[in-house]
Short mmCIF file of C-alpha atoms in Angstrom, two decimals:
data_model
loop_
_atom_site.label_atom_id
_atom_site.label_comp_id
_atom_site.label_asym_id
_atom_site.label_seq_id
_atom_site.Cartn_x
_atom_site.Cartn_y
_atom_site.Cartn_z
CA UNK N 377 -17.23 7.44 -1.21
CA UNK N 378 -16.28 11.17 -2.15
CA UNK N 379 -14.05 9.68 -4.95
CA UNK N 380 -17.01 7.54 -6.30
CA UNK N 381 -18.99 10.66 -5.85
CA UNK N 382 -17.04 12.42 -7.68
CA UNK N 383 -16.36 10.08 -10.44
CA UNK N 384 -20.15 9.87 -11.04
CA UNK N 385 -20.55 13.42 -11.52
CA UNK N 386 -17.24 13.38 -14.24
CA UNK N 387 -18.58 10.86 -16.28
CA UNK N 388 -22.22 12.53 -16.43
CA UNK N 389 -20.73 15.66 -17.31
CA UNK N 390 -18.83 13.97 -20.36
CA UNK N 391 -21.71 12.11 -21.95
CA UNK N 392 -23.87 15.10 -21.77
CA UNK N 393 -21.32 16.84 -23.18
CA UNK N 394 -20.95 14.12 -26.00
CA UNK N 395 -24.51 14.38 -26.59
CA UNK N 396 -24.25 17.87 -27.25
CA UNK N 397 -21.59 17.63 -29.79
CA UNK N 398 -23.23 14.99 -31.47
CA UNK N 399 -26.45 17.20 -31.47
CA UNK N 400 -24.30 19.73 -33.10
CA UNK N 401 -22.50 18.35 -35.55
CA UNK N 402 -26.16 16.86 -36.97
CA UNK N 403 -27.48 19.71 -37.30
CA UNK N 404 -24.31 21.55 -39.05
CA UNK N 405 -24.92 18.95 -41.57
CA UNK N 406 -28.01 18.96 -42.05
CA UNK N 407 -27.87 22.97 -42.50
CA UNK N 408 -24.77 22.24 -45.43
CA UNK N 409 -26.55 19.31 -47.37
CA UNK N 410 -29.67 21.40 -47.44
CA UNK N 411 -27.80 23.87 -50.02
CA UNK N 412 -26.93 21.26 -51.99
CA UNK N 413 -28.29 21.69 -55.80
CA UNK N 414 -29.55 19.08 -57.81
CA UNK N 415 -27.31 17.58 -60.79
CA UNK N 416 -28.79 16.21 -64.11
CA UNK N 417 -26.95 13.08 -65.49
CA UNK N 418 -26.22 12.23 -69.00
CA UNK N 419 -29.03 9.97 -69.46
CA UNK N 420 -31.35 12.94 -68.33
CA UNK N 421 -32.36 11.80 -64.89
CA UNK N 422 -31.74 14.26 -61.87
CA UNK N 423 -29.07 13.13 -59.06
CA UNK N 424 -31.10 14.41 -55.23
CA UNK N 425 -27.11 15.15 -53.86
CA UNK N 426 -29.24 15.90 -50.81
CA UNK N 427 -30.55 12.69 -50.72
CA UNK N 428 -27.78 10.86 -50.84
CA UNK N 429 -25.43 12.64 -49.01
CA UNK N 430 -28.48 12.49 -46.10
CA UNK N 431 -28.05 8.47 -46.90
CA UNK N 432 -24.50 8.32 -46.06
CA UNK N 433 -23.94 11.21 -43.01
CA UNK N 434 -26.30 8.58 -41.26
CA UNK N 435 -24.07 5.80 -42.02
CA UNK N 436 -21.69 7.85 -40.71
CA UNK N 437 -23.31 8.97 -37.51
CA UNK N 438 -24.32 5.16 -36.95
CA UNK N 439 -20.76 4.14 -36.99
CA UNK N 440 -19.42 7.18 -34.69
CA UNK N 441 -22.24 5.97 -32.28
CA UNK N 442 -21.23 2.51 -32.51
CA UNK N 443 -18.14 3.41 -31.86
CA UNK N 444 -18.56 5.39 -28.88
CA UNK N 445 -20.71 3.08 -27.31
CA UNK N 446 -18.35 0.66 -27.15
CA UNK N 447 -15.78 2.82 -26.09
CA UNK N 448 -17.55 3.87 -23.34
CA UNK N 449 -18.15 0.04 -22.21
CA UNK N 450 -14.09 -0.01 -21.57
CA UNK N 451 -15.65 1.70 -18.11
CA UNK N 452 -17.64 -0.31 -16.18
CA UNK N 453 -15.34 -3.47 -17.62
CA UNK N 454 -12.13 -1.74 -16.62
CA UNK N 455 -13.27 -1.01 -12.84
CA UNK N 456 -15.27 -4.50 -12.25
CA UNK N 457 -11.59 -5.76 -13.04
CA UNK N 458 -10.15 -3.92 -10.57
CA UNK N 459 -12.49 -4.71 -8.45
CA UNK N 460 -12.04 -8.36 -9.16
CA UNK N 461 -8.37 -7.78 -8.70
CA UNK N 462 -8.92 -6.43 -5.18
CA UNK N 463 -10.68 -9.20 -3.79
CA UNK N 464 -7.65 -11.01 -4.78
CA UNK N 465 -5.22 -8.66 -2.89
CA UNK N 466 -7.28 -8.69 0.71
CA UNK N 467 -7.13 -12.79 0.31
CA UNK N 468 -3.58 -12.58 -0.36
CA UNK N 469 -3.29 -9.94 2.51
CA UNK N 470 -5.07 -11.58 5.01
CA UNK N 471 -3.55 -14.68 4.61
CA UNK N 472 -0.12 -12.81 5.09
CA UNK N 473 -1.44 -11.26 8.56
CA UNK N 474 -2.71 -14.64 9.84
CA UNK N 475 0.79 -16.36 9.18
CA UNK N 476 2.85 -13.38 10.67
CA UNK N 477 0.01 -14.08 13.64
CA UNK N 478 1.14 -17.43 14.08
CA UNK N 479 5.18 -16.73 13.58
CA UNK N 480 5.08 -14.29 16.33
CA UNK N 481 3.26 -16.22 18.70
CA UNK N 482 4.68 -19.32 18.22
CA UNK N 483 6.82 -21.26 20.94
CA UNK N 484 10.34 -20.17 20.63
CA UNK N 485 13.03 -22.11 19.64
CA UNK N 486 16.86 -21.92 20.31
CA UNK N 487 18.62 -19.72 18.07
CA UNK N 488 20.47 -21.20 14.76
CA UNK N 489 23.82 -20.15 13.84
CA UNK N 490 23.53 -20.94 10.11
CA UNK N 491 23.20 -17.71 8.39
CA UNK N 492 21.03 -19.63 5.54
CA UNK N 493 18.42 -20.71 7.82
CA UNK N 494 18.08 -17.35 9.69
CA UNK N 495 17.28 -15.21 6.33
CA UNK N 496 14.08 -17.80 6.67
CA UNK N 497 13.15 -16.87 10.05
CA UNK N 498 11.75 -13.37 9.89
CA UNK N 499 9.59 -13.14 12.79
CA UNK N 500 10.00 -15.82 14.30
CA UNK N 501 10.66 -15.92 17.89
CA UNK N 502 13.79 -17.31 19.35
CA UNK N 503 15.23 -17.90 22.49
CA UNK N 504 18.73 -16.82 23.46
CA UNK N 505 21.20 -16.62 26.73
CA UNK N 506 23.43 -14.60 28.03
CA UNK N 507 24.02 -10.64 29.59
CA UNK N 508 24.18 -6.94 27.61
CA UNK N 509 26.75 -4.95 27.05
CA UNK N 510 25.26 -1.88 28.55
CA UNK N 511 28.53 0.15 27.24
CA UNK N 512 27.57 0.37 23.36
CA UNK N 513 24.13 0.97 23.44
CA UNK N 514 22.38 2.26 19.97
CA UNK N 515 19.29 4.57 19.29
CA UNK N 516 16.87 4.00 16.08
CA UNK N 517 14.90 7.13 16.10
CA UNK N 518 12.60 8.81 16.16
CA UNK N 519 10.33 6.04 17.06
CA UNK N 520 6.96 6.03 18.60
CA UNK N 521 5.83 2.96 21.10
CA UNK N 522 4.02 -0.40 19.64
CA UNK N 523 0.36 -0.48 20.50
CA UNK N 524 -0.66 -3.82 18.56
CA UNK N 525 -4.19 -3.48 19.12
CA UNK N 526 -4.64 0.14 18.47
CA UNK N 527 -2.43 -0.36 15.43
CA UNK N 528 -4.91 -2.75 13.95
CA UNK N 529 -7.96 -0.03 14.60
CA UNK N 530 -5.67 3.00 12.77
CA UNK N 531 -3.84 0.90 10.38
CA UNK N 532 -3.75 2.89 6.85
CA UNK N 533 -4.24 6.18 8.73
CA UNK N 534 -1.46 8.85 8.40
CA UNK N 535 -1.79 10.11 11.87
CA UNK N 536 0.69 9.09 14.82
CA UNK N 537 0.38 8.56 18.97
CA UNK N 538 1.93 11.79 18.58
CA UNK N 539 4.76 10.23 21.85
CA UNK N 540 8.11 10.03 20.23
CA UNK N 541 11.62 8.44 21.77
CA UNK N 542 13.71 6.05 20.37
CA UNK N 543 14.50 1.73 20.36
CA UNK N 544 17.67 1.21 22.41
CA UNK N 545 19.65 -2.00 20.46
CA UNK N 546 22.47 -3.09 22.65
CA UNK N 547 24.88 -6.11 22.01
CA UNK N 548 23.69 -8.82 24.04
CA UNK N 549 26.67 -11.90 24.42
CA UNK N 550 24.80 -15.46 24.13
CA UNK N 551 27.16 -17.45 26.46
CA UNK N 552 25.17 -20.74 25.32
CA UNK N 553 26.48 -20.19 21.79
CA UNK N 554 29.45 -18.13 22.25
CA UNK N 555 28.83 -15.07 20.12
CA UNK N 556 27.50 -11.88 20.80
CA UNK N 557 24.22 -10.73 18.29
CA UNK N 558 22.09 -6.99 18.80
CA UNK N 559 18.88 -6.91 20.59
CA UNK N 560 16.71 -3.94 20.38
CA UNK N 561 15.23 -3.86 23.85
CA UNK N 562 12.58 -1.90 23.14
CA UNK N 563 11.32 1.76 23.51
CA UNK N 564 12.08 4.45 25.75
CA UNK N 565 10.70 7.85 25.81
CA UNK N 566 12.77 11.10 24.46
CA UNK N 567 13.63 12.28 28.21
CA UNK N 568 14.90 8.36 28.85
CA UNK N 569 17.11 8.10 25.80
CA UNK N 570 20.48 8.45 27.86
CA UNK N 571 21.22 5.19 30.17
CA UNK N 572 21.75 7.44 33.26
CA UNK N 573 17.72 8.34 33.41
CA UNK N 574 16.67 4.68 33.23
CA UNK N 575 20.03 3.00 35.70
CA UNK N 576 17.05 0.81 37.31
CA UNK N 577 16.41 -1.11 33.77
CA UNK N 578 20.54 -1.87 32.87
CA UNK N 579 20.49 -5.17 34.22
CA UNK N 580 23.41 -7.13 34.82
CA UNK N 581 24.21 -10.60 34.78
CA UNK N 582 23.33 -13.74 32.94
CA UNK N 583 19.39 -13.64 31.71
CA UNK N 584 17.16 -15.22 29.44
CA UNK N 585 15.20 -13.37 26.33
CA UNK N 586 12.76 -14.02 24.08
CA UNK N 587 12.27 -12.15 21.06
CA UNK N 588 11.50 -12.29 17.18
CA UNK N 589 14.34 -12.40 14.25
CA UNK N 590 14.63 -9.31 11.79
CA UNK N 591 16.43 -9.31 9.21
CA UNK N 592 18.34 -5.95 8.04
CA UNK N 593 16.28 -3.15 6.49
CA UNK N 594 17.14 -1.23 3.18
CA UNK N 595 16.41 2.47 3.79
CA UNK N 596 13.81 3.60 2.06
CA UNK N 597 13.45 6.91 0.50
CA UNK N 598 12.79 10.21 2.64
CA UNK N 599 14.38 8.20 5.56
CA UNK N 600 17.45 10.29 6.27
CA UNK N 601 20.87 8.20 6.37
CA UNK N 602 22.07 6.66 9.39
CA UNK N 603 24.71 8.75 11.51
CA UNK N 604 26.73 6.52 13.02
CA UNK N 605 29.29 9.43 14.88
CA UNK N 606 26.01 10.54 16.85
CA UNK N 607 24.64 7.32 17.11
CA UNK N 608 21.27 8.19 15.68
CA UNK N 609 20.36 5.21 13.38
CA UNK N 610 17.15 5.67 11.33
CA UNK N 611 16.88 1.92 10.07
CA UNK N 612 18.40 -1.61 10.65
CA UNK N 613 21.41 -2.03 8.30
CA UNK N 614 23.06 -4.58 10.26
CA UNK N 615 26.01 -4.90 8.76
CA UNK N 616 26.59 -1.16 9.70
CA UNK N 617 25.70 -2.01 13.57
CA UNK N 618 27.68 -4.91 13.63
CA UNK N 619 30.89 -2.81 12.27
CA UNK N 620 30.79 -0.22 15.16
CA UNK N 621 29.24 -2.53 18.44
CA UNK N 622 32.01 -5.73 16.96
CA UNK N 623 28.54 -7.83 17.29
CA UNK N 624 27.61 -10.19 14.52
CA UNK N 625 24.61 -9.11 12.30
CA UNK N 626 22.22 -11.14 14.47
CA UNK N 627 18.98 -8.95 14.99
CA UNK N 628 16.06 -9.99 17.10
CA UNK N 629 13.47 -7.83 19.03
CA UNK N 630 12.85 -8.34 22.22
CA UNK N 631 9.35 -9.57 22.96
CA UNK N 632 7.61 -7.35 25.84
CA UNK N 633 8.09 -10.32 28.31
CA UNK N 634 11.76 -10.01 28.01
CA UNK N 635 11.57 -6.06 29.78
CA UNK N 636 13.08 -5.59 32.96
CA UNK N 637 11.64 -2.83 35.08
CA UNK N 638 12.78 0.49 34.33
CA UNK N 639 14.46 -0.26 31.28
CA UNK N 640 13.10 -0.53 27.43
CA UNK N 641 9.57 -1.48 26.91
CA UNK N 642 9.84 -4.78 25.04
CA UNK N 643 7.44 -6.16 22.51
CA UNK N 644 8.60 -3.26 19.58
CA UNK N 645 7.83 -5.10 16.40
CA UNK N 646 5.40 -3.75 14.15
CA UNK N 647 3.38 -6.54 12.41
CA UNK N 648 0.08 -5.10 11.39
CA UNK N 649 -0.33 -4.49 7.82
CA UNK N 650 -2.20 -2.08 5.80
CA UNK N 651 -5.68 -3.84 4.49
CA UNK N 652 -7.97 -0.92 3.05
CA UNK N 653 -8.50 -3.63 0.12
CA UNK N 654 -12.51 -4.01 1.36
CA UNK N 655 -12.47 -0.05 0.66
CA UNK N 656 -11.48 -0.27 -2.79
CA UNK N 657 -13.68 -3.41 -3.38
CA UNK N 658 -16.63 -1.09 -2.73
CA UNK N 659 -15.23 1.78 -4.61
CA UNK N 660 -14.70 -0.27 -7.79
CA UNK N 661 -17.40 -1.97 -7.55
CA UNK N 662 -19.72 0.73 -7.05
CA UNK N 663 -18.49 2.84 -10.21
CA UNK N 664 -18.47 -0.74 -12.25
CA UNK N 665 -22.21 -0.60 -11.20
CA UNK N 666 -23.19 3.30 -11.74
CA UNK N 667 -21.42 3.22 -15.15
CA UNK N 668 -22.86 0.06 -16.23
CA UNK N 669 -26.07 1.53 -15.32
CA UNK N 670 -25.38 4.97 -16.96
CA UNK N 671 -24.34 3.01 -20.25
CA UNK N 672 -27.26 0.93 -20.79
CA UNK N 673 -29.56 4.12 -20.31
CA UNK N 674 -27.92 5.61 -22.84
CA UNK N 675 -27.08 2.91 -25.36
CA UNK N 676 -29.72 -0.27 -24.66
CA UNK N 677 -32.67 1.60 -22.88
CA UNK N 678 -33.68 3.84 -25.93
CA UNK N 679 -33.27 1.62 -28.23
CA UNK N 680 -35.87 -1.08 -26.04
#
């Protein structure tokens, strides 16, 4: 509302400033055309250059007025169209949170092999079998743990838990399938990063987990590049992970049912989305309204 605010007080500013300047440049005109002399013609009649000059500076004030005020009605119609165009986004955004709902709380269904019909499972949740390979663990960091419900209170803000650590990944071997894909397991504090702090969580043997497929991630910019000699990964470029763990670039996170005590807190995967579109609905709105208002005071209301 401090934007709208703000707005408001911009565009009162510039059409008292235009009314000035129109005030202004009337009465410079008048003041010139008033020295005007008269002229005799050759048929003995006297020409009133005052007169007519009067005649046409009003034609010519008419049409700068005309002009501006429809100029001026670019406002209001420009921001009603955003607003217009808003409404539009928070249906297409909500409808994109309900079905990433649904995916992620769906029943889970056996893992495919075919590459092709993975890249059209993005979270959705899968169920795989098998143990972990404890011995090439990764870390994506610095990450900060999954709250889903206080996510969807703060989503938009800039501010963070403030708790940092890292998602531990670590090549898990599906003996129903016979290959071995990457499973972040979930978060673990800063002071739990190493595998010796949390040796209660490094289960062995044959286990079942549940989690949702990702597919890989292209970094985006500001995001420093992965550093795969310290094992500090910053985003999910599979390929990369697959290359040093001899995994296949398989990616699924573990849901929080699949966490063993001790170990990684399961359920890491971020799916609420930004939707401040009801914000800007009432921002655009609100200026389409104050401007339409401020126009017709100036242009229709006088003139009535």
């Amino acid at each position: 509302m401090a934007s709208l605010r703000s707005v408001l007080a911009q565009s009162t500013r510039v059409l008292s400033t235009l009314r000035k300047q129109t005030h202004v440049i009337y009465m410079k005109r008048t003041l010139l055309l008033s020295r005007l002399p008269l002229f005799k013609r050759a048929d003995g009649r006297l020409i009133n250059l005052v007169r007519q000059s009067s005649s046409s500076t009003v034609k010519a004030e008419h049409g700068e007025d005309s002009f501006l005020k429809w100029f001026l009605l670019l406002i209001p119609a420009t921001t009603f169209g955003l607003g217009t165009w808003q409404v539009k986004r928070r249906q297409w955004k909500l409808q994109l949170i309900n079905e990433l709902a649904r995916l992620t709380t769906a029943e889970p269904i056996p893992l495919p092999l075919n590459p092709d019909e993975l890249n059209e499972l993005e979270y959705r949740r899968v169920r795989v079998r098998g143990q972990y390979d404890h011995s090439q663990e990764l870390y994506i960091l610095p990450r900060s743990p999954v709250d889903p419900e206080k996510e969807a209170r703060e989503a938009g803000r800039l501010s963070s838990s403030g708790e940092t650590g890292a998602n531990v990944v670590t090549p898990f071997h599906c003996t129903d399938l016979g290959i071995t894909i990457l499973v972040n397991r979930g978060y673990v504090p800063r002071q739990k990063i190493r595998p010796e702090t949390r040796m209660k969580g490094q289960a062995e043997g044959e286990m079942e987990v549940v989690g949702v497929v990702r597919l890989t991630e292209i970094r985006k910019p500001f995001v420093p590049n992965n550093d795969m000699e310290k094992n500090r990964w910053h985003y999910r470029d599979l390929e990369a992970m697959s290359r040093v763990t001899g995994a296949e670039p398989i990616f699924i996170d573990a849901d929080y049912g699949s966490t063993i005590p001790g170990g990684p807190i399961g359920g890491q995967t971020r799916v609420t989305l930004r939707n401040e579109h009801m914000q800007y609905i009432v921002t655009w709105y609100g200026l389409c309204a104050a401007t339409s208002y401020m126009w017709f005071a100036k242009f229709i209301k006088k003139i009535v």
